PDB file of C-alpha atoms and ligand atoms in Angstrom:
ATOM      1  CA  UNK A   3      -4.087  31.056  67.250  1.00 91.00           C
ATOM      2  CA  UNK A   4      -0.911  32.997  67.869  1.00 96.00           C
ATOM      3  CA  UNK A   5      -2.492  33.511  71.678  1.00 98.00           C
ATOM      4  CA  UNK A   6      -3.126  29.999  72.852  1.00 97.00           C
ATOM      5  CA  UNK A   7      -2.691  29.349  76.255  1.00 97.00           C
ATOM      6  CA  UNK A   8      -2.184  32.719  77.074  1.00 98.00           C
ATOM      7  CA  UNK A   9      -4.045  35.184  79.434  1.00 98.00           C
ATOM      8  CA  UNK A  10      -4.720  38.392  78.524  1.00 98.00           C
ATOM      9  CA  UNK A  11      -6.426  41.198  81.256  1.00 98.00           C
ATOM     10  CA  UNK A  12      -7.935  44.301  79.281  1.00 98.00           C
ATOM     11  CA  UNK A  13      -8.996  47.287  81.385  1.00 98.00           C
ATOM     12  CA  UNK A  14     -12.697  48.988  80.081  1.00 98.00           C
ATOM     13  CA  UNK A  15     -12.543  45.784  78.252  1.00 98.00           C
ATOM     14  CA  UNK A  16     -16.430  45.483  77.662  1.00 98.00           C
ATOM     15  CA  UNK A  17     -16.466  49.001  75.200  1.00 98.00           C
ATOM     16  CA  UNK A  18     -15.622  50.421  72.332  1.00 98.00           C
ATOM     17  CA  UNK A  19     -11.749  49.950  71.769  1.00 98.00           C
ATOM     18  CA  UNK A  20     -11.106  47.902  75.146  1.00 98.00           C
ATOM     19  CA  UNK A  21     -13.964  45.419  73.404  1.00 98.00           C
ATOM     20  CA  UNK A  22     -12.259  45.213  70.526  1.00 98.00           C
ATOM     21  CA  UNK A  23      -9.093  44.259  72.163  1.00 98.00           C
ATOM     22  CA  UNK A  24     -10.602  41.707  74.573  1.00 98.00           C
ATOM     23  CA  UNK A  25     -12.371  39.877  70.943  1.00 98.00           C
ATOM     24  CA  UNK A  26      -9.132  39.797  69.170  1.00 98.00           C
ATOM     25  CA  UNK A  27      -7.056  38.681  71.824  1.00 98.00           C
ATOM     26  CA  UNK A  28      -9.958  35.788  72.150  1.00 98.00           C
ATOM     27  CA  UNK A  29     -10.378  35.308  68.761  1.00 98.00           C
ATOM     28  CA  UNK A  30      -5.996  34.640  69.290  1.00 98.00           C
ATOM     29  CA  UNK A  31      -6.949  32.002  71.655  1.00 97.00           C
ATOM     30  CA  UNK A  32      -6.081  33.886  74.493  1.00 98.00           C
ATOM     31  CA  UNK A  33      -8.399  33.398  77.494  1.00 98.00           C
ATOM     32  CA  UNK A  34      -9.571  36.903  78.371  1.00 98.00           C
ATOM     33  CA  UNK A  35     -10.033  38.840  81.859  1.00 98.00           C
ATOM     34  CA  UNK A  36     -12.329  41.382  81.094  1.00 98.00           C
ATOM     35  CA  UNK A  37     -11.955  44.763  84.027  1.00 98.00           C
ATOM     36  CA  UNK A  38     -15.344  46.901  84.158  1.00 97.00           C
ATOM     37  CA  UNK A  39     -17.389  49.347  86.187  1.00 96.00           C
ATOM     38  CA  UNK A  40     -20.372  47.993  84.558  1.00 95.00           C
ATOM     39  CA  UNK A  41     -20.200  44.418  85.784  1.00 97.00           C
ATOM     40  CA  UNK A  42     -23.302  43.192  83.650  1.00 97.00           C
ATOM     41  CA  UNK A  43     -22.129  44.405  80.782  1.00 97.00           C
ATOM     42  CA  UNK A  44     -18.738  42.868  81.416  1.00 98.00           C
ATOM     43  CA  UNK A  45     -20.744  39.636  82.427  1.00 98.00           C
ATOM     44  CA  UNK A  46     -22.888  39.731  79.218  1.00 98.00           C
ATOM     45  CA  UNK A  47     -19.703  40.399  76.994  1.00 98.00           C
ATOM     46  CA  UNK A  48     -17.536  37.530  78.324  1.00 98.00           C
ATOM     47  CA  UNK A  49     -20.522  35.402  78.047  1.00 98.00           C
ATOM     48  CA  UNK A  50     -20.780  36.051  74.770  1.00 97.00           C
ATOM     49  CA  UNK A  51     -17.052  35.214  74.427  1.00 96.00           C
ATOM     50  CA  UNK A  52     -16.907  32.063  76.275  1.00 91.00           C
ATOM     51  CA  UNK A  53     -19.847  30.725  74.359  1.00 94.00           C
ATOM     52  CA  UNK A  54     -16.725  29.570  71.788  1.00 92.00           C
ATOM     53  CA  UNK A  55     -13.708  28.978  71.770  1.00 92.00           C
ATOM     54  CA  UNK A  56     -11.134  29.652  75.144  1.00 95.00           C
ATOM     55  CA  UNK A  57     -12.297  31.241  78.272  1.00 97.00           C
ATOM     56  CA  UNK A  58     -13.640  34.599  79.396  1.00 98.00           C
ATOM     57  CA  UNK A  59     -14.440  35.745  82.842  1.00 98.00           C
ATOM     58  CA  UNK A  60     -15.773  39.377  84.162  1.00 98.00           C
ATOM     59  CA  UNK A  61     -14.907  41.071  87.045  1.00 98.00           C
ATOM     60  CA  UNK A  62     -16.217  44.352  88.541  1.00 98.00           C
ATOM     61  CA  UNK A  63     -13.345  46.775  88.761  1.00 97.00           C
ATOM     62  CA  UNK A  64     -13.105  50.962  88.892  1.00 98.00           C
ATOM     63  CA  UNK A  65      -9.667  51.466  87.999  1.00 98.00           C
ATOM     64  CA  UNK A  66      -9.913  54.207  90.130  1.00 98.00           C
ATOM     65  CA  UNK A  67     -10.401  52.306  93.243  1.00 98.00           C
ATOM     66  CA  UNK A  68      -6.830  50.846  94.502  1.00 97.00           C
ATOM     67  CA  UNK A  69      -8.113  47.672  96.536  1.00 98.00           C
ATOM     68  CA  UNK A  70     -10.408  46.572  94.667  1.00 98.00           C
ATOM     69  CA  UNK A  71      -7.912  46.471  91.690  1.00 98.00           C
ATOM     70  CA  UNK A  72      -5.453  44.306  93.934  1.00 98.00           C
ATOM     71  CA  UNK A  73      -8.386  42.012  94.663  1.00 98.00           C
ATOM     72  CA  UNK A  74      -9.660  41.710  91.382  1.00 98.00           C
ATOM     73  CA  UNK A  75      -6.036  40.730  89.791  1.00 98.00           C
ATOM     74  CA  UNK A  76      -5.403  38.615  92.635  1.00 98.00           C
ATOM     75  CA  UNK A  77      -8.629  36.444  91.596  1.00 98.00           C
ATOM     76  CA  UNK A  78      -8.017  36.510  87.602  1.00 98.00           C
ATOM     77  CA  UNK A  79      -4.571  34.687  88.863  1.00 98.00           C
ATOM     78  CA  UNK A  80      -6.577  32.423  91.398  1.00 98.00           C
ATOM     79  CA  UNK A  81      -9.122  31.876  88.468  1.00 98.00           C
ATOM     80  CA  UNK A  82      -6.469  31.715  85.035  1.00 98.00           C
ATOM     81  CA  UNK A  83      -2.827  31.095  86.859  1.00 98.00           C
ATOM     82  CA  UNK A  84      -1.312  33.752  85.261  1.00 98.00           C
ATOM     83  CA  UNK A  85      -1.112  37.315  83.363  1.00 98.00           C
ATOM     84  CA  UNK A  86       0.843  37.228  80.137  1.00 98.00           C
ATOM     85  CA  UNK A  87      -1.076  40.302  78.429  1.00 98.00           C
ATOM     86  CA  UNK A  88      -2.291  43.322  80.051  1.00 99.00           C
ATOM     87  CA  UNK A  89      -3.852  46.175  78.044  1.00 99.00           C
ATOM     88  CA  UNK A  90      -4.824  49.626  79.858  1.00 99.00           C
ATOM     89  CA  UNK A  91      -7.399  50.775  77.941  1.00 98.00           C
ATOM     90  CA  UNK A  92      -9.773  52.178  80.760  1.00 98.00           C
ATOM     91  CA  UNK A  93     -10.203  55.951  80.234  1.00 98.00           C
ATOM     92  CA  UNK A  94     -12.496  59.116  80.109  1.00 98.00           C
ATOM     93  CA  UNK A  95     -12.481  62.686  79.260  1.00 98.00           C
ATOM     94  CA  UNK A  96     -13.825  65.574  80.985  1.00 98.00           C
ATOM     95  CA  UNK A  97     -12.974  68.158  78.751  1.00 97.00           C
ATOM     96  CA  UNK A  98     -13.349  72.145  79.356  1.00 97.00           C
ATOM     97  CA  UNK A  99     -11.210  74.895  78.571  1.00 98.00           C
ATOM     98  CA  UNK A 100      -7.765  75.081  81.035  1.00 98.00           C
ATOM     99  CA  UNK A 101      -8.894  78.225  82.533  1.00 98.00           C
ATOM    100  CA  UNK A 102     -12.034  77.327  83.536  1.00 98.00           C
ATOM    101  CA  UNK A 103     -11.229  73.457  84.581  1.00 98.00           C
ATOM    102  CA  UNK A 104     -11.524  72.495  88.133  1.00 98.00           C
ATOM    103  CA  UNK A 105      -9.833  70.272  90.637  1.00 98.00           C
ATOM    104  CA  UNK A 106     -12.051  67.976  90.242  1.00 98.00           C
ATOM    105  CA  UNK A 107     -12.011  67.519  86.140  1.00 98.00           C
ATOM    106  CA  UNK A 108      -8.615  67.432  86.513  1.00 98.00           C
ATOM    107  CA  UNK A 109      -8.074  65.146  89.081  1.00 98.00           C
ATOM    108  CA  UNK A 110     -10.676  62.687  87.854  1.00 98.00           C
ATOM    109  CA  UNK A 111      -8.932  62.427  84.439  1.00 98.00           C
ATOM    110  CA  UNK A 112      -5.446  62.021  85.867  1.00 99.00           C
ATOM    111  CA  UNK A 113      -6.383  59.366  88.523  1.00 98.00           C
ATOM    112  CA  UNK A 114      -8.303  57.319  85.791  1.00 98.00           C
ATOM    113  CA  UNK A 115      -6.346  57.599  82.770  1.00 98.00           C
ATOM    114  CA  UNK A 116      -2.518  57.969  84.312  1.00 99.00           C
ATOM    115  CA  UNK A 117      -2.792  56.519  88.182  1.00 98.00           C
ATOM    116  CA  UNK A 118      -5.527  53.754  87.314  1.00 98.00           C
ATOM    117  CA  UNK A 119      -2.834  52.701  84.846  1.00 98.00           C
ATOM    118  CA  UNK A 120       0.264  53.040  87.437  1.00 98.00           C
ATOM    119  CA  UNK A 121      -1.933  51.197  89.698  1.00 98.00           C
ATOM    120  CA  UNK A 122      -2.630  48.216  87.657  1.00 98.00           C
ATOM    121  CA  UNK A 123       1.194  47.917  86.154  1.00 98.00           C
ATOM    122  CA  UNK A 124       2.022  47.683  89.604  1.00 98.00           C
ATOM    123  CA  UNK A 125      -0.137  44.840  90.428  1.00 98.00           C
ATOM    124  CA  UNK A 126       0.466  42.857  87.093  1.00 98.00           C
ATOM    125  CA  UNK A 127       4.437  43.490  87.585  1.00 97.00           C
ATOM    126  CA  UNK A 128       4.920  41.098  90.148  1.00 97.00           C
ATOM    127  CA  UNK A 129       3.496  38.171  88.602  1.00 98.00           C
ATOM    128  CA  UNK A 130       4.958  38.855  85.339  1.00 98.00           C
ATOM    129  CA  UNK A 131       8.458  39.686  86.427  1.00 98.00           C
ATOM    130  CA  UNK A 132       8.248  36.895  88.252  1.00 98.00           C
ATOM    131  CA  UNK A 133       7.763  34.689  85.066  1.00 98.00           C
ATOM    132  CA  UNK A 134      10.084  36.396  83.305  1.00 98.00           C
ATOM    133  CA  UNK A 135       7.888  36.910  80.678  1.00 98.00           C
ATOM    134  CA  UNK A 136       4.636  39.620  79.671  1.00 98.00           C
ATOM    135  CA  UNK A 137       3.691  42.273  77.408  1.00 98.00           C
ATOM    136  CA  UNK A 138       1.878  45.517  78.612  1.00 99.00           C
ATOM    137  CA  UNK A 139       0.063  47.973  76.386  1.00 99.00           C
ATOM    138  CA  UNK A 140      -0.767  51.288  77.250  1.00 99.00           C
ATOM    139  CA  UNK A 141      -3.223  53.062  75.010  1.00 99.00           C
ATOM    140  CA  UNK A 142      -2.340  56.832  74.789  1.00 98.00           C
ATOM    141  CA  UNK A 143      -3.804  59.030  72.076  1.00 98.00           C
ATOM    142  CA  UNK A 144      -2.268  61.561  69.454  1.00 98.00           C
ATOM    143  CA  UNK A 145      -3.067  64.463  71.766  1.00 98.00           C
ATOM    144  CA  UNK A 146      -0.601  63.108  74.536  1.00 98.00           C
ATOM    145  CA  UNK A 147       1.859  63.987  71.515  1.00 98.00           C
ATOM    146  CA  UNK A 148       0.414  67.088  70.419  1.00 98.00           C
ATOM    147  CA  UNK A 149      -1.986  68.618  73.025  1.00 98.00           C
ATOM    148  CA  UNK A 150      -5.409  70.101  72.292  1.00 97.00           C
ATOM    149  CA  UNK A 151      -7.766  72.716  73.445  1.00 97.00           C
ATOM    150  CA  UNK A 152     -10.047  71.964  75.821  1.00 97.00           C
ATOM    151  CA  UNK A 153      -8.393  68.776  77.055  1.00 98.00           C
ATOM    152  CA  UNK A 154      -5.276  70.077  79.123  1.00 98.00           C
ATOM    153  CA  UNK A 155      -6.362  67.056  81.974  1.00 98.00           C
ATOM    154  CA  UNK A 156      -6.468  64.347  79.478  1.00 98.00           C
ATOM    155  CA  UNK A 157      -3.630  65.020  77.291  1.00 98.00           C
ATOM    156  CA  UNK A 158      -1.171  65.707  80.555  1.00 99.00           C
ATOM    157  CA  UNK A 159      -2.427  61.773  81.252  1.00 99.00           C
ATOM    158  CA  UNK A 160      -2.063  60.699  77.924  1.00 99.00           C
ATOM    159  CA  UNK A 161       1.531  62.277  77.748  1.00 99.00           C
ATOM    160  CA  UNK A 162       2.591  61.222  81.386  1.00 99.00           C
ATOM    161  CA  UNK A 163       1.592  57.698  80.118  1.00 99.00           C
ATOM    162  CA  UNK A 164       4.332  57.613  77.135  1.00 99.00           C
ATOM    163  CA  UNK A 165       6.580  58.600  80.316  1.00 99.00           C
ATOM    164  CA  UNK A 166       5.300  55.592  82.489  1.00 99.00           C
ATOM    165  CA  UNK A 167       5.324  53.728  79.273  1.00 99.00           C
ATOM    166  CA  UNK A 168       8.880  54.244  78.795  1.00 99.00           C
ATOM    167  CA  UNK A 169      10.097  53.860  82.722  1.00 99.00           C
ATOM    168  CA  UNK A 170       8.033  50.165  82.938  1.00 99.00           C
ATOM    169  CA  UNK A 171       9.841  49.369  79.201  1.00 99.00           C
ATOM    170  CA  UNK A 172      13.068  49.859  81.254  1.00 98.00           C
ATOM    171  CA  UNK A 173      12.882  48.262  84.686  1.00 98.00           C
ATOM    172  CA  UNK A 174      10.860  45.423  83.016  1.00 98.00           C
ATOM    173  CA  UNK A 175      12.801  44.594  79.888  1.00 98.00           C
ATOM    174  CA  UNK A 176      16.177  42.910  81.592  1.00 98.00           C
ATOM    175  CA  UNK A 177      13.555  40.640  83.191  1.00 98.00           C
ATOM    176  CA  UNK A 178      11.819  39.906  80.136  1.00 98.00           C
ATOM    177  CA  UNK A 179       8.711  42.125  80.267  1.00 98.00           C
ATOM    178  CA  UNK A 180       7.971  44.467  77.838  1.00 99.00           C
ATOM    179  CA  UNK A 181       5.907  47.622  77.745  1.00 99.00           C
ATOM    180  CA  UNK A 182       4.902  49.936  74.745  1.00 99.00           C
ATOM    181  CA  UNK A 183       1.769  51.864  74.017  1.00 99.00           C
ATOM    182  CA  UNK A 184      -0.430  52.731  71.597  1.00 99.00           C
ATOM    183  CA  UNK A 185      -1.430  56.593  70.477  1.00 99.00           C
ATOM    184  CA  UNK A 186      -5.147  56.068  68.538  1.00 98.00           C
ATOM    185  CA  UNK A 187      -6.194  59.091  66.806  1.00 98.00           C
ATOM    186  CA  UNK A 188     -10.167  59.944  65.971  1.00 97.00           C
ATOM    187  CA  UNK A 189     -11.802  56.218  66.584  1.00 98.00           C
ATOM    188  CA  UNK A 190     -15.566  55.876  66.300  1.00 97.00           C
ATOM    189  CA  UNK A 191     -16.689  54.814  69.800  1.00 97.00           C
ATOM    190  CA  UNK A 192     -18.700  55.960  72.604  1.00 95.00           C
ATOM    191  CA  UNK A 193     -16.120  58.172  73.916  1.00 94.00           C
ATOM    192  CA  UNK A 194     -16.160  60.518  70.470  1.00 94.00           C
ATOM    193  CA  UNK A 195     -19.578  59.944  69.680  1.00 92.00           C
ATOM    194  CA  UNK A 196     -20.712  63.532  71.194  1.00 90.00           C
ATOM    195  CA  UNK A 197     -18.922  65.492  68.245  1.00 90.00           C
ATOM    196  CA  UNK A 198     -21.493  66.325  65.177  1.00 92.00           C
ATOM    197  CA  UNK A 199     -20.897  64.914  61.797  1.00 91.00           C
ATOM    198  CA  UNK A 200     -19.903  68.018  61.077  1.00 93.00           C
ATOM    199  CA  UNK A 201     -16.748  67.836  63.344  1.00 91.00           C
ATOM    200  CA  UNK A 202     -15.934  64.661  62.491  1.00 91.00           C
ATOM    201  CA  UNK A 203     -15.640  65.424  58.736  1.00 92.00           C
ATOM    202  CA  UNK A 204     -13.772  68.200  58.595  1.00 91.00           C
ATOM    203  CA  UNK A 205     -11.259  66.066  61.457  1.00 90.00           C
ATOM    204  CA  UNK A 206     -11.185  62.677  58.776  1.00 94.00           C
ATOM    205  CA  UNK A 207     -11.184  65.129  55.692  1.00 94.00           C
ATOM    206  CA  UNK A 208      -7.200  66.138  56.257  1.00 93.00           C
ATOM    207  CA  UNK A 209      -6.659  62.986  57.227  1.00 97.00           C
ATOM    208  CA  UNK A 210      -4.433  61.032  54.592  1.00 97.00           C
ATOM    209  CA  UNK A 211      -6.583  58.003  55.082  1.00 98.00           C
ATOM    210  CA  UNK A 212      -9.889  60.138  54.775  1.00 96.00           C
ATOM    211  CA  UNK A 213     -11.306  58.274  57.202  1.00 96.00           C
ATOM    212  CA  UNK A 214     -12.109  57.787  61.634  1.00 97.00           C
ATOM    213  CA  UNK A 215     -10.509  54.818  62.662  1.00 98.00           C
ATOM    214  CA  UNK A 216     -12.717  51.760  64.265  1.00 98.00           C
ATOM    215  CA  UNK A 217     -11.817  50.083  67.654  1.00 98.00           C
ATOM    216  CA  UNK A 218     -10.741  47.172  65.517  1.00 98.00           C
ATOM    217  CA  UNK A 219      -7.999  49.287  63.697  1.00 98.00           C
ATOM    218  CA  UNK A 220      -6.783  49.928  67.264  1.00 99.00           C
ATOM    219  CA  UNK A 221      -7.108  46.471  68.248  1.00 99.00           C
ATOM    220  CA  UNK A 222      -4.698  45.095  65.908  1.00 98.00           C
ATOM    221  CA  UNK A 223      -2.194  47.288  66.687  1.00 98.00           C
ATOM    222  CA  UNK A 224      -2.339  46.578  69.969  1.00 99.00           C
ATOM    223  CA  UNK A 225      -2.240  42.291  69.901  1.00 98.00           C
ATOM    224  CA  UNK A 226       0.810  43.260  67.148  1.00 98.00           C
ATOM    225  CA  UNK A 227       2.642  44.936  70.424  1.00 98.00           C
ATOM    226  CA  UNK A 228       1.091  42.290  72.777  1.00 98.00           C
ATOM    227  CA  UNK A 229       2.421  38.883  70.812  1.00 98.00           C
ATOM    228  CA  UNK A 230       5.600  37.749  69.734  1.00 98.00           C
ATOM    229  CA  UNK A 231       5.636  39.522  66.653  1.00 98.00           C
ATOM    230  CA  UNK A 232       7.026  42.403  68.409  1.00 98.00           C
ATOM    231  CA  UNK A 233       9.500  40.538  70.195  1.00 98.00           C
ATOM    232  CA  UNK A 234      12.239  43.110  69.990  1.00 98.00           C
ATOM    233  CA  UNK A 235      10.135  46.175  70.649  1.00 99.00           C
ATOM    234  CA  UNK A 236       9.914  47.825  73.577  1.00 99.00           C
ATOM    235  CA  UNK A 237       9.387  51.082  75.129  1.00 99.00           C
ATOM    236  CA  UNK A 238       7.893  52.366  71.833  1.00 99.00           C
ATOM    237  CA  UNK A 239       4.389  54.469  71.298  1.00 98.00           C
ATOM    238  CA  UNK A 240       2.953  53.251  68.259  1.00 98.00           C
ATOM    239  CA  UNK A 241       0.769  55.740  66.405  1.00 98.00           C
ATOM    240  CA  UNK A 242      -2.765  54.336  64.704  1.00 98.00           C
ATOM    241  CA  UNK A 243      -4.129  57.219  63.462  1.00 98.00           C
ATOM    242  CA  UNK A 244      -4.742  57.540  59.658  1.00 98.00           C
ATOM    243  CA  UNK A 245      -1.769  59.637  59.437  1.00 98.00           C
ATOM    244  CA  UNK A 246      -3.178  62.725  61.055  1.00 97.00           C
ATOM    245  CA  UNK A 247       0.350  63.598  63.312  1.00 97.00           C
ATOM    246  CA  UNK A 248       3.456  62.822  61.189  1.00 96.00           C
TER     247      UNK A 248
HETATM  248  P1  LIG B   7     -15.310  54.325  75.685  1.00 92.63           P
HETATM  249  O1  LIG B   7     -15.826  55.440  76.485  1.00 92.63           O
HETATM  250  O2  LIG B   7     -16.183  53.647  74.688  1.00 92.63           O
HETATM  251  O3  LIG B   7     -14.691  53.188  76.619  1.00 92.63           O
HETATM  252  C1  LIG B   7     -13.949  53.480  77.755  1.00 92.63           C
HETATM  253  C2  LIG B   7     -13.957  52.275  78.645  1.00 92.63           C
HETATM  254  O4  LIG B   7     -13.222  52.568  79.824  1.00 92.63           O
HETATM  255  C3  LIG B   7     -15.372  51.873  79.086  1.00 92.63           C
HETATM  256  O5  LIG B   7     -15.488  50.480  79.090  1.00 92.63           O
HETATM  257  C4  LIG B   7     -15.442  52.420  80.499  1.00 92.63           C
HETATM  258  O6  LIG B   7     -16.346  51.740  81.336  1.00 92.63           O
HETATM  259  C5  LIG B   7     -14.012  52.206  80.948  1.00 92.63           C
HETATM  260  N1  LIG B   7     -13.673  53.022  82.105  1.00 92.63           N
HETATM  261  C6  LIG B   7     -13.717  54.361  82.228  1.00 92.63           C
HETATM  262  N2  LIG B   7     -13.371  54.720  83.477  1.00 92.63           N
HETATM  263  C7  LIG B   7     -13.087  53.587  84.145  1.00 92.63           C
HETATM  264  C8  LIG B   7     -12.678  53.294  85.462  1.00 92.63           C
HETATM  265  N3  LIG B   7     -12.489  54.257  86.368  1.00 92.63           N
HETATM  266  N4  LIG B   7     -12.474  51.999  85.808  1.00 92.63           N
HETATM  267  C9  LIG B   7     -12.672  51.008  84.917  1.00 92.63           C
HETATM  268  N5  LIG B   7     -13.077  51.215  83.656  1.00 92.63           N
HETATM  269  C10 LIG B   7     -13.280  52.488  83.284  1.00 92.63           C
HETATM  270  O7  LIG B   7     -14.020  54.926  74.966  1.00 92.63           O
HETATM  271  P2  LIG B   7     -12.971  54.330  73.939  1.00 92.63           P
HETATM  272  O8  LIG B   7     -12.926  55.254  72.805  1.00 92.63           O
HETATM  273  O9  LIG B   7     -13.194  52.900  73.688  1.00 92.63           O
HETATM  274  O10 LIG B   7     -11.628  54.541  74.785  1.00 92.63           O
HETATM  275  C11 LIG B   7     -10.736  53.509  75.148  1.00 92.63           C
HETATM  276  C12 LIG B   7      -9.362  54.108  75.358  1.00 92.63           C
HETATM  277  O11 LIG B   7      -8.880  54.650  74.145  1.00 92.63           O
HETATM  278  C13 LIG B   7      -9.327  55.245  76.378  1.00 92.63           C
HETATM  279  O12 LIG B   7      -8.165  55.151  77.158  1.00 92.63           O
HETATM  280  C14 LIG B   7      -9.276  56.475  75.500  1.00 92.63           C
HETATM  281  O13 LIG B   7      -8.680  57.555  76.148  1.00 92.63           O
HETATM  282  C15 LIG B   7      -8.442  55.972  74.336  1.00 92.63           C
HETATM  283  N6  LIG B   7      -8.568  56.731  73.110  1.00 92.63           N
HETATM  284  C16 LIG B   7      -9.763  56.809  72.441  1.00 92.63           C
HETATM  285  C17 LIG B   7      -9.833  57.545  71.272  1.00 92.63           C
HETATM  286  C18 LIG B   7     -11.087  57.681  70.484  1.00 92.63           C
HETATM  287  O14 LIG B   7     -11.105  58.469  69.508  1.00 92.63           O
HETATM  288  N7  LIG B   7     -12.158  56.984  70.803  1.00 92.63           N
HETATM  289  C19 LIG B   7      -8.654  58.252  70.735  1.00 92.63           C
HETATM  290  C20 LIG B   7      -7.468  58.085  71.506  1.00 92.63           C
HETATM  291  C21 LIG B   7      -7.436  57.344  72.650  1.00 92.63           C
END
């Protein structure tokens, strides 16, 4: 129960790799804040949750959507106290080759997956830096390391997150916050489910670990950087990703 008594606030928390975060960190002990668009599904998973063990409270929140993102922290630390863990795992693609990508699938991508993360660091700073104490994690991906085609709009937010990332690890850490991130590489969720077997087994085949990754491979990682095991780390991008960039 190396997360008893602590609150943890997961972004997308109710799906795929933001689900497995918001389990572990509850199966920890941690009570768990779980952000979603889809507000029954949120409500359904933290019921599920709370059924055993510590608490686990929904609330409706688009990342993308400023106020309601101040409200909805304000009323996790009405409901909980405080934040000791946040995890920004909300994110999409909208992928299409650079030349043909518009405003809009560009701008969509960056305001969820770089500003909606800004946005909620901001919000979750105050409280934390004012306890002297927190850990964020930002989950990247490989391509905000490496780039690929057809995704120009989401790996420019996945790379301008290790930047972010890195900025937060250094105004935060002298007050006894820290901040790293986690790159994932191919993980079996919703958000890759679209690609054909095919795809996928030619990606896992040069993998070293000849396999896709599942949201709980992800999720470990990520409560490693969230808890005091990782006491001393900060600032870092750790890479779970069956060895595919090395
Ligand atoms: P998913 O599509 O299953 O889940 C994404 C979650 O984010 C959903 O709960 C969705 O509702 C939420 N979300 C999206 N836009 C939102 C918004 N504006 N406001 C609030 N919530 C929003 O995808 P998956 O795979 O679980 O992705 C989670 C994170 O992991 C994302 O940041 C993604 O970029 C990242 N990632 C995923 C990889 C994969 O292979 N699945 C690889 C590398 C990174």
């Amino acid at each position: 129960m190396a997360f008893a008594g602590k609150v943890s606030l997961v972004t997308g928390g109710a799906r795929g790799i933001g689900k497995a975060v918001s389990k572990r960190c509850h199966d920890l002990g941690a009570d768990v804040a779980i952000f979603g668009r889809n507000i029954e599904a949120a409500q359904a998973f933290a019921a599920e949750l709370g059924a055993s063990g510590s608490r686990a409270k929904a609330y409706g929140c688009d990342v993308t959507d400023g106020k309601r993102l101040d409200a909805a922290i304000e009323e996790v630390l009405k409901d909980f106290g405080k934040i000791d863990v946040l995890v920004n795992n909300a994110g999409i693609t909208q992928d299409g080759l650079l030349m043909r990508m518009t405003d809009e699938a560009w701008l969509k991508v960056l305001d969820t997956n770089l500003t909606g993360v800004f946005r909620t660091m901001r919000a979750v700073s105050r409280p934390m830096l004012k306890a002297r104490s927190g850990a964020i994690v930002n989950i990247g991906s490989v391509v905000g390391l490496i780039g690929n085609a057809g995704q120009a709009n989401y790996c420019a937010a996945k790379a301008g997150l290790i930047g972010l990332t890195q900025s937060a690890a250094r105004e935060f850490g002298p007050r006894g916050v820290r901040v790293n991130a986690v790159a994932p590489g191919l993980i079996e969720t919703d958000m890759t489910s679209a690609m054909t077997e095919d795809q996928k087994k030619q990606l896992t085949g040069s993998l070293p670990l000849g396999r896709a990754g599942k949201p709980e491979d992800v999720a470990s990682a990520v409560c490693f950087l969230a808890g005091e095991d990782s006491a001393y780390i900060t600032g870092q991008v750790l890479v779970v990703d069956g060895g595919m960039v090395m």
